Amino acid sequence: MTAASAPSDLSALEAELIGEIDRADNLGAIEQVRIAALGKKGRVSELMSQLGKLAPEERKAFGAAVNQLKTTVTDTLERRKAVLENAALSARLANETADITLPVRLGPQAEGRIHPVSQVWDEVTEIFADMGFAVAEGPDIETDDLNFTKLNIPPEHPARQEHDTFYLKPRPDGSRLLLRTHTSPVQIRTMLSQKPPIRIIAPGRVYRSDSDQTHTPMFHQIEGLVIDEETHLGHLKWCLEEFCKAFFEVDEVKMRFRASHFPFTEPSMEVDVDAAAIGKPGRWLEILGSGMVHPNVIAACGLDPERYQGFAFGMGLDRITMLKYGIPDLRDMFSADMRWLRHFGFLPFDIPTLAGGVSS
Ligand code: PHE
């Protein structure tokens, strides 16, 4: 019988092991203690292997004592391990907190902004599409014939001067291309290429050699054209009124049709809206020119003016954008200032729909 087998030695060993367990202050240390005590060559396991050397009458009591020690050490280890695991988890949670009060980051798609003019371009297209208008296009570089002559503006007509045209270099045959001064040439292109009934809008850029607080050398218009056999002035007024109500998102909009003059319409009218639509009642704001398409224009496109008639309008897109969204200076629209765009621009997700109230 060795000294180590005495019961008092077992309780000394037990006290020693429990002390080691209590001092272990992390999961790695506790594992070391476990291996040193209960591992194959651990101190408790060693005692077990001595059992065979004992006399049979001693074996039973000693075996029971060693088993008891093993159980005590195992339980103590487990408890200490649980305490350390909890502490480790708490420390991790304290370290890795996420601040859920931070605003959600929308991601890169939400970084860009849609220019207000682009947004209004889409709004207007949506409203007229609902009324059965198709979108037509024409080039920014036009011929004199389509921009002027076929629109009943003959070569020496004073309206040509009014338009402050940007001309390109003359071609060998003497003719000159130009930057279109309005979207009206798209009327001509459409009538030359399509059979009535015609119902189109044509949004796009136009150019005039003009620059001050309310004029920029490039701006945007939306042309409208309806040609069939029965359209009259009442249709024109109804159509523009419906448009204004939808666009300014109001039930009622006061409009004023003023007699005016354009070579390509007869009669011609300029249209003002009461700025009540944008919260400034009593002020009239001009938004478009319009009229019944002049018979000369219909004839110039190879259609019979006795049979076909209709209306046309040309609306200042930048103008109605400034009105609707309270943008004070026209020139800022084209200055490519990111601060301005962040302020007045739209999220790419804000796609205008009639169902969604166009702008909301
Ligand atoms: N083209 C005219 C302008 O630029 C507007 C307009 C279009 C007027 C169609 C009548 C009909 O001022």
Short mmCIF file of N, CA and C in Angstrom, two decimals, residues 155-274:
data_model
loop_
_atom_site.label_atom_id
_atom_site.label_comp_id
_atom_site.label_asym_id
_atom_site.label_seq_id
_atom_site.Cartn_x
_atom_site.Cartn_y
_atom_site.Cartn_z
N PRO A 155 -39.01 81.37 -95.34
CA PRO A 155 -37.65 81.90 -95.16
C PRO A 155 -37.55 83.31 -94.57
N GLU A 156 -38.27 84.24 -95.00
CA GLU A 156 -38.06 85.61 -94.48
C GLU A 156 -38.99 85.96 -93.32
N HIS A 157 -39.67 84.97 -92.77
CA HIS A 157 -40.64 85.22 -91.70
C HIS A 157 -39.95 85.73 -90.43
N PRO A 158 -40.50 86.76 -89.80
CA PRO A 158 -39.85 87.32 -88.60
C PRO A 158 -39.71 86.33 -87.44
N ALA A 159 -40.58 85.30 -87.40
CA ALA A 159 -40.49 84.31 -86.31
C ALA A 159 -39.12 83.64 -86.29
N ARG A 160 -38.47 83.58 -87.43
CA ARG A 160 -37.13 82.96 -87.47
C ARG A 160 -36.14 83.73 -86.62
N GLN A 161 -36.27 85.06 -86.64
CA GLN A 161 -35.37 85.88 -85.82
C GLN A 161 -35.70 85.68 -84.34
N GLU A 162 -36.99 85.63 -84.04
CA GLU A 162 -37.40 85.48 -82.64
C GLU A 162 -36.79 84.22 -82.02
N HIS A 163 -36.55 83.23 -82.83
CA HIS A 163 -36.08 81.96 -82.25
C HIS A 163 -34.58 81.90 -81.96
N ASP A 164 -33.83 82.94 -82.34
CA ASP A 164 -32.40 83.00 -82.01
C ASP A 164 -31.70 81.66 -82.25
N THR A 165 -31.73 81.25 -83.47
CA THR A 165 -31.31 79.90 -83.82
C THR A 165 -29.79 79.69 -83.82
N PHE A 166 -29.37 78.54 -83.29
CA PHE A 166 -27.97 78.09 -83.44
C PHE A 166 -27.87 77.33 -84.77
N TYR A 167 -27.09 77.87 -85.70
CA TYR A 167 -26.92 77.18 -86.99
C TYR A 167 -25.60 76.42 -87.02
N LEU A 168 -25.59 75.30 -87.72
CA LEU A 168 -24.33 74.60 -87.96
C LEU A 168 -23.70 75.18 -89.22
N LYS A 169 -22.43 74.79 -89.51
CA LYS A 169 -21.75 75.27 -90.73
C LYS A 169 -22.58 74.94 -91.97
N PRO A 170 -22.64 75.85 -92.95
CA PRO A 170 -23.41 75.54 -94.17
C PRO A 170 -22.84 74.32 -94.87
N ARG A 171 -23.73 73.52 -95.47
CA ARG A 171 -23.30 72.35 -96.23
C ARG A 171 -22.95 72.78 -97.66
N PRO A 172 -22.30 71.89 -98.45
CA PRO A 172 -21.87 72.28 -99.82
C PRO A 172 -23.02 72.85 -100.65
N ASP A 173 -24.23 72.32 -100.46
CA ASP A 173 -25.35 72.84 -101.26
C ASP A 173 -25.93 74.13 -100.69
N GLY A 174 -25.29 74.67 -99.67
CA GLY A 174 -25.73 75.96 -99.12
C GLY A 174 -26.74 75.82 -97.99
N SER A 175 -27.34 74.62 -97.85
CA SER A 175 -28.33 74.47 -96.78
C SER A 175 -27.62 74.35 -95.43
N ARG A 176 -28.32 74.74 -94.41
CA ARG A 176 -27.70 74.69 -93.08
C ARG A 176 -28.56 73.87 -92.12
N LEU A 177 -27.89 72.98 -91.39
CA LEU A 177 -28.59 72.30 -90.30
C LEU A 177 -28.60 73.22 -89.10
N LEU A 178 -29.46 72.95 -88.14
CA LEU A 178 -29.57 73.80 -86.96
C LEU A 178 -29.93 72.95 -85.75
N LEU A 179 -29.74 73.54 -84.58
CA LEU A 179 -30.24 72.88 -83.36
C LEU A 179 -31.70 73.28 -83.24
N ARG A 180 -32.57 72.31 -83.12
CA ARG A 180 -34.00 72.65 -83.15
C ARG A 180 -34.34 73.67 -82.07
N THR A 181 -35.17 74.62 -82.44
CA THR A 181 -35.52 75.71 -81.52
C THR A 181 -36.78 75.38 -80.73
N HIS A 182 -37.45 74.31 -81.12
CA HIS A 182 -38.65 73.84 -80.41
C HIS A 182 -38.87 72.37 -80.78
N THR A 183 -39.81 71.71 -80.10
CA THR A 183 -40.07 70.30 -80.41
C THR A 183 -41.10 70.17 -81.53
N SER A 184 -41.59 71.30 -82.07
CA SER A 184 -42.61 71.23 -83.12
C SER A 184 -42.21 70.46 -84.39
N PRO A 185 -40.92 70.43 -84.77
CA PRO A 185 -40.59 69.60 -85.94
C PRO A 185 -41.00 68.14 -85.78
N VAL A 186 -41.14 67.67 -84.54
CA VAL A 186 -41.59 66.28 -84.35
C VAL A 186 -43.05 66.12 -84.81
N GLN A 187 -43.82 67.21 -84.74
CA GLN A 187 -45.17 67.18 -85.35
C GLN A 187 -45.06 66.80 -86.82
N ILE A 188 -44.17 67.50 -87.52
CA ILE A 188 -44.01 67.28 -88.97
C ILE A 188 -43.54 65.86 -89.24
N ARG A 189 -42.48 65.45 -88.50
CA ARG A 189 -41.95 64.09 -88.70
C ARG A 189 -43.04 63.05 -88.50
N THR A 190 -43.90 63.28 -87.51
CA THR A 190 -44.95 62.30 -87.22
C THR A 190 -46.01 62.28 -88.33
N MET A 191 -46.42 63.47 -88.76
CA MET A 191 -47.45 63.50 -89.81
C MET A 191 -46.92 62.98 -91.14
N LEU A 192 -45.60 63.13 -91.37
CA LEU A 192 -45.02 62.60 -92.61
C LEU A 192 -44.91 61.07 -92.58
N SER A 193 -44.86 60.50 -91.39
CA SER A 193 -44.57 59.06 -91.32
C SER A 193 -45.74 58.22 -90.79
N GLN A 194 -46.79 58.86 -90.29
CA GLN A 194 -47.90 58.09 -89.73
C GLN A 194 -49.22 58.56 -90.30
N LYS A 195 -50.14 57.64 -90.40
CA LYS A 195 -51.48 58.01 -90.85
C LYS A 195 -52.34 58.41 -89.65
N PRO A 196 -53.20 59.44 -89.79
CA PRO A 196 -54.13 59.74 -88.71
C PRO A 196 -55.06 58.56 -88.47
N PRO A 197 -55.64 58.37 -87.31
CA PRO A 197 -55.53 59.29 -86.16
C PRO A 197 -54.15 59.28 -85.51
N ILE A 198 -53.71 60.47 -85.14
CA ILE A 198 -52.39 60.64 -84.51
C ILE A 198 -52.59 61.22 -83.12
N ARG A 199 -51.91 60.66 -82.19
CA ARG A 199 -51.97 61.18 -80.81
C ARG A 199 -50.60 60.94 -80.19
N ILE A 200 -49.76 61.96 -80.22
CA ILE A 200 -48.40 61.77 -79.69
C ILE A 200 -47.99 62.92 -78.77
N ILE A 201 -47.04 62.61 -77.89
CA ILE A 201 -46.29 63.67 -77.23
C ILE A 201 -44.83 63.46 -77.60
N ALA A 202 -44.06 64.54 -77.59
CA ALA A 202 -42.64 64.47 -77.95
C ALA A 202 -41.83 65.31 -76.98
N PRO A 203 -41.32 64.67 -75.92
CA PRO A 203 -40.47 65.42 -74.99
C PRO A 203 -39.05 65.49 -75.53
N GLY A 204 -38.36 66.59 -75.25
CA GLY A 204 -36.96 66.64 -75.68
C GLY A 204 -36.29 67.97 -75.43
N ARG A 205 -35.01 68.02 -75.84
CA ARG A 205 -34.22 69.23 -75.65
C ARG A 205 -34.41 70.17 -76.82
N VAL A 206 -34.38 71.46 -76.53
CA VAL A 206 -34.43 72.46 -77.59
C VAL A 206 -33.39 73.53 -77.28
N TYR A 207 -33.04 74.33 -78.28
CA TYR A 207 -31.89 75.24 -78.14
C TYR A 207 -32.20 76.61 -78.70
N ARG A 208 -31.86 77.64 -77.95
CA ARG A 208 -31.97 79.01 -78.47
C ARG A 208 -30.81 79.82 -77.92
N SER A 209 -30.29 80.69 -78.77
CA SER A 209 -29.15 81.49 -78.38
C SER A 209 -29.62 82.61 -77.46
N ASP A 210 -29.79 82.26 -76.20
CA ASP A 210 -30.44 83.17 -75.27
C ASP A 210 -30.00 82.76 -73.88
N SER A 211 -29.56 83.71 -73.06
CA SER A 211 -29.12 83.31 -71.73
C SER A 211 -29.25 84.45 -70.72
N ASP A 212 -30.16 84.28 -69.79
CA ASP A 212 -30.24 85.18 -68.64
C ASP A 212 -30.92 84.42 -67.52
N GLN A 213 -31.45 85.13 -66.53
CA GLN A 213 -31.97 84.46 -65.35
C GLN A 213 -33.11 83.49 -65.68
N THR A 214 -33.87 83.81 -66.71
CA THR A 214 -35.02 82.94 -67.02
C THR A 214 -34.85 82.19 -68.34
N HIS A 215 -33.68 82.33 -68.97
CA HIS A 215 -33.44 81.61 -70.22
C HIS A 215 -32.08 80.93 -70.19
N THR A 216 -32.07 79.67 -70.64
CA THR A 216 -30.79 78.98 -70.82
C THR A 216 -30.71 78.55 -72.28
N PRO A 217 -29.49 78.45 -72.84
CA PRO A 217 -29.37 78.13 -74.27
C PRO A 217 -29.95 76.75 -74.62
N MET A 218 -30.03 75.87 -73.65
CA MET A 218 -30.69 74.58 -73.87
C MET A 218 -31.80 74.48 -72.83
N PHE A 219 -32.96 74.06 -73.27
CA PHE A 219 -34.03 73.79 -72.30
C PHE A 219 -34.90 72.65 -72.84
N HIS A 220 -35.97 72.35 -72.15
CA HIS A 220 -36.78 71.19 -72.56
C HIS A 220 -38.22 71.58 -72.85
N GLN A 221 -38.78 70.93 -73.85
CA GLN A 221 -40.20 71.11 -74.15
C GLN A 221 -40.87 69.75 -74.27
N ILE A 222 -42.21 69.79 -74.14
CA ILE A 222 -43.00 68.61 -74.49
C ILE A 222 -44.00 69.06 -75.53
N GLU A 223 -43.89 68.48 -76.70
CA GLU A 223 -44.84 68.78 -77.77
C GLU A 223 -46.00 67.80 -77.65
N GLY A 224 -47.18 68.26 -78.03
CA GLY A 224 -48.33 67.35 -78.13
C GLY A 224 -48.98 67.54 -79.48
N LEU A 225 -49.46 66.45 -80.06
CA LEU A 225 -50.14 66.58 -81.35
C LEU A 225 -51.27 65.56 -81.43
N VAL A 226 -52.46 66.07 -81.81
CA VAL A 226 -53.59 65.18 -82.06
C VAL A 226 -54.13 65.52 -83.44
N ILE A 227 -54.21 64.55 -84.32
CA ILE A 227 -54.77 64.78 -85.65
C ILE A 227 -55.78 63.67 -85.95
N ASP A 228 -57.00 64.06 -86.25
CA ASP A 228 -57.97 63.10 -86.78
C ASP A 228 -59.05 63.89 -87.52
N GLU A 229 -60.25 63.35 -87.62
CA GLU A 229 -61.24 64.04 -88.46
C GLU A 229 -62.23 64.87 -87.66
N GLU A 230 -62.18 64.80 -86.35
CA GLU A 230 -63.23 65.48 -85.58
C GLU A 230 -62.72 66.35 -84.43
N THR A 231 -61.44 66.36 -84.21
CA THR A 231 -60.95 67.06 -83.02
C THR A 231 -61.15 68.57 -83.13
N HIS A 232 -61.62 69.17 -82.04
CA HIS A 232 -61.83 70.62 -82.04
C HIS A 232 -61.23 71.26 -80.78
N LEU A 233 -61.41 72.56 -80.71
CA LEU A 233 -60.81 73.33 -79.63
C LEU A 233 -61.22 72.85 -78.24
N GLY A 234 -62.45 72.37 -78.11
CA GLY A 234 -62.93 71.86 -76.83
C GLY A 234 -62.07 70.69 -76.35
N HIS A 235 -61.67 69.84 -77.29
CA HIS A 235 -60.81 68.72 -76.92
C HIS A 235 -59.47 69.22 -76.39
N LEU A 236 -58.95 70.24 -77.07
CA LEU A 236 -57.67 70.81 -76.64
C LEU A 236 -57.78 71.31 -75.19
N LYS A 237 -58.84 72.06 -74.92
CA LYS A 237 -58.99 72.63 -73.58
C LYS A 237 -59.18 71.53 -72.54
N TRP A 238 -60.00 70.55 -72.87
CA TRP A 238 -60.24 69.44 -71.93
C TRP A 238 -58.93 68.70 -71.62
N CYS A 239 -58.22 68.41 -72.70
CA CYS A 239 -57.00 67.63 -72.57
C CYS A 239 -55.97 68.35 -71.68
N LEU A 240 -55.81 69.66 -71.91
CA LEU A 240 -54.83 70.41 -71.12
C LEU A 240 -55.27 70.57 -69.67
N GLU A 241 -56.59 70.69 -69.48
CA GLU A 241 -57.09 70.82 -68.12
C GLU A 241 -56.90 69.50 -67.35
N GLU A 242 -57.22 68.40 -68.00
CA GLU A 242 -57.00 67.09 -67.36
C GLU A 242 -55.53 66.90 -67.01
N PHE A 243 -54.69 67.33 -67.96
CA PHE A 243 -53.26 67.20 -67.70
C PHE A 243 -52.85 68.00 -66.45
N CYS A 244 -53.29 69.25 -66.41
CA CYS A 244 -52.87 70.11 -65.28
C CYS A 244 -53.35 69.57 -63.94
N LYS A 245 -54.58 69.06 -63.92
CA LYS A 245 -55.09 68.50 -62.65
C LYS A 245 -54.24 67.30 -62.22
N ALA A 246 -53.94 66.44 -63.18
CA ALA A 246 -53.13 65.26 -62.84
C ALA A 246 -51.72 65.66 -62.44
N PHE A 247 -51.17 66.62 -63.19
CA PHE A 247 -49.77 66.98 -62.95
C PHE A 247 -49.59 67.71 -61.62
N PHE A 248 -50.46 68.70 -61.34
CA PHE A 248 -50.32 69.44 -60.08
C PHE A 248 -51.01 68.72 -58.93
N GLU A 249 -51.67 67.58 -59.24
CA GLU A 249 -52.28 66.72 -58.22
C GLU A 249 -53.31 67.49 -57.40
N VAL A 250 -54.21 68.17 -58.11
CA VAL A 250 -55.31 68.91 -57.47
C VAL A 250 -56.60 68.56 -58.20
N ASP A 251 -57.76 68.75 -57.51
CA ASP A 251 -59.05 68.42 -58.11
C ASP A 251 -59.51 69.51 -59.07
N GLU A 252 -59.05 70.70 -58.80
CA GLU A 252 -59.54 71.86 -59.55
C GLU A 252 -58.34 72.70 -59.92
N VAL A 253 -58.26 73.11 -61.18
CA VAL A 253 -57.18 74.03 -61.51
C VAL A 253 -57.75 75.12 -62.42
N LYS A 254 -57.49 76.37 -62.06
CA LYS A 254 -57.99 77.49 -62.88
C LYS A 254 -56.99 77.73 -64.00
N MET A 255 -57.54 77.78 -65.22
CA MET A 255 -56.65 78.02 -66.36
C MET A 255 -57.16 79.19 -67.17
N ARG A 256 -56.24 79.86 -67.83
CA ARG A 256 -56.60 81.01 -68.64
C ARG A 256 -56.03 80.80 -70.04
N PHE A 257 -56.91 80.81 -71.04
CA PHE A 257 -56.46 80.66 -72.43
C PHE A 257 -56.42 82.04 -73.07
N ARG A 258 -55.23 82.49 -73.38
CA ARG A 258 -55.04 83.83 -73.97
C ARG A 258 -54.79 83.70 -75.45
N ALA A 259 -55.51 84.53 -76.24
CA ALA A 259 -55.27 84.54 -77.69
C ALA A 259 -53.81 84.91 -77.94
N SER A 260 -53.19 84.20 -78.86
CA SER A 260 -51.78 84.45 -79.14
C SER A 260 -51.53 84.23 -80.62
N HIS A 261 -50.29 84.15 -81.01
CA HIS A 261 -50.01 83.87 -82.42
C HIS A 261 -48.82 82.95 -82.59
N PHE A 262 -49.02 81.86 -83.31
CA PHE A 262 -47.94 81.01 -83.80
C PHE A 262 -48.23 80.75 -85.26
N PRO A 263 -47.20 80.75 -86.13
CA PRO A 263 -47.47 80.53 -87.56
C PRO A 263 -48.09 79.16 -87.83
N PHE A 264 -47.86 78.19 -86.95
CA PHE A 264 -48.28 76.81 -87.24
C PHE A 264 -49.60 76.42 -86.59
N THR A 265 -50.24 77.37 -85.90
CA THR A 265 -51.57 77.08 -85.34
C THR A 265 -52.51 78.25 -85.64
N GLU A 266 -53.78 77.93 -85.77
CA GLU A 266 -54.80 78.96 -85.99
C GLU A 266 -56.17 78.42 -85.58
N PRO A 267 -56.84 78.93 -84.57
CA PRO A 267 -56.33 79.98 -83.68
C PRO A 267 -55.22 79.46 -82.76
N SER A 268 -54.51 80.41 -82.14
CA SER A 268 -53.43 80.06 -81.21
C SER A 268 -53.74 80.60 -79.82
N MET A 269 -53.30 79.87 -78.84
CA MET A 269 -53.55 80.30 -77.47
C MET A 269 -52.36 79.99 -76.58
N GLU A 270 -52.06 80.93 -75.72
CA GLU A 270 -51.10 80.62 -74.66
C GLU A 270 -51.91 80.31 -73.41
N VAL A 271 -51.39 79.39 -72.62
CA VAL A 271 -52.16 78.94 -71.46
C VAL A 271 -51.43 79.29 -70.16
N ASP A 272 -52.17 79.93 -69.27
CA ASP A 272 -51.65 80.24 -67.94
C ASP A 272 -52.39 79.39 -66.92
N VAL A 273 -51.71 79.02 -65.86
CA VAL A 273 -52.42 78.37 -64.75
C VAL A 273 -52.37 79.30 -63.55
N ASP A 274 -53.47 79.28 -62.77
CA ASP A 274 -53.49 80.02 -61.52
C ASP A 274 -52.54 79.31 -60.57
#
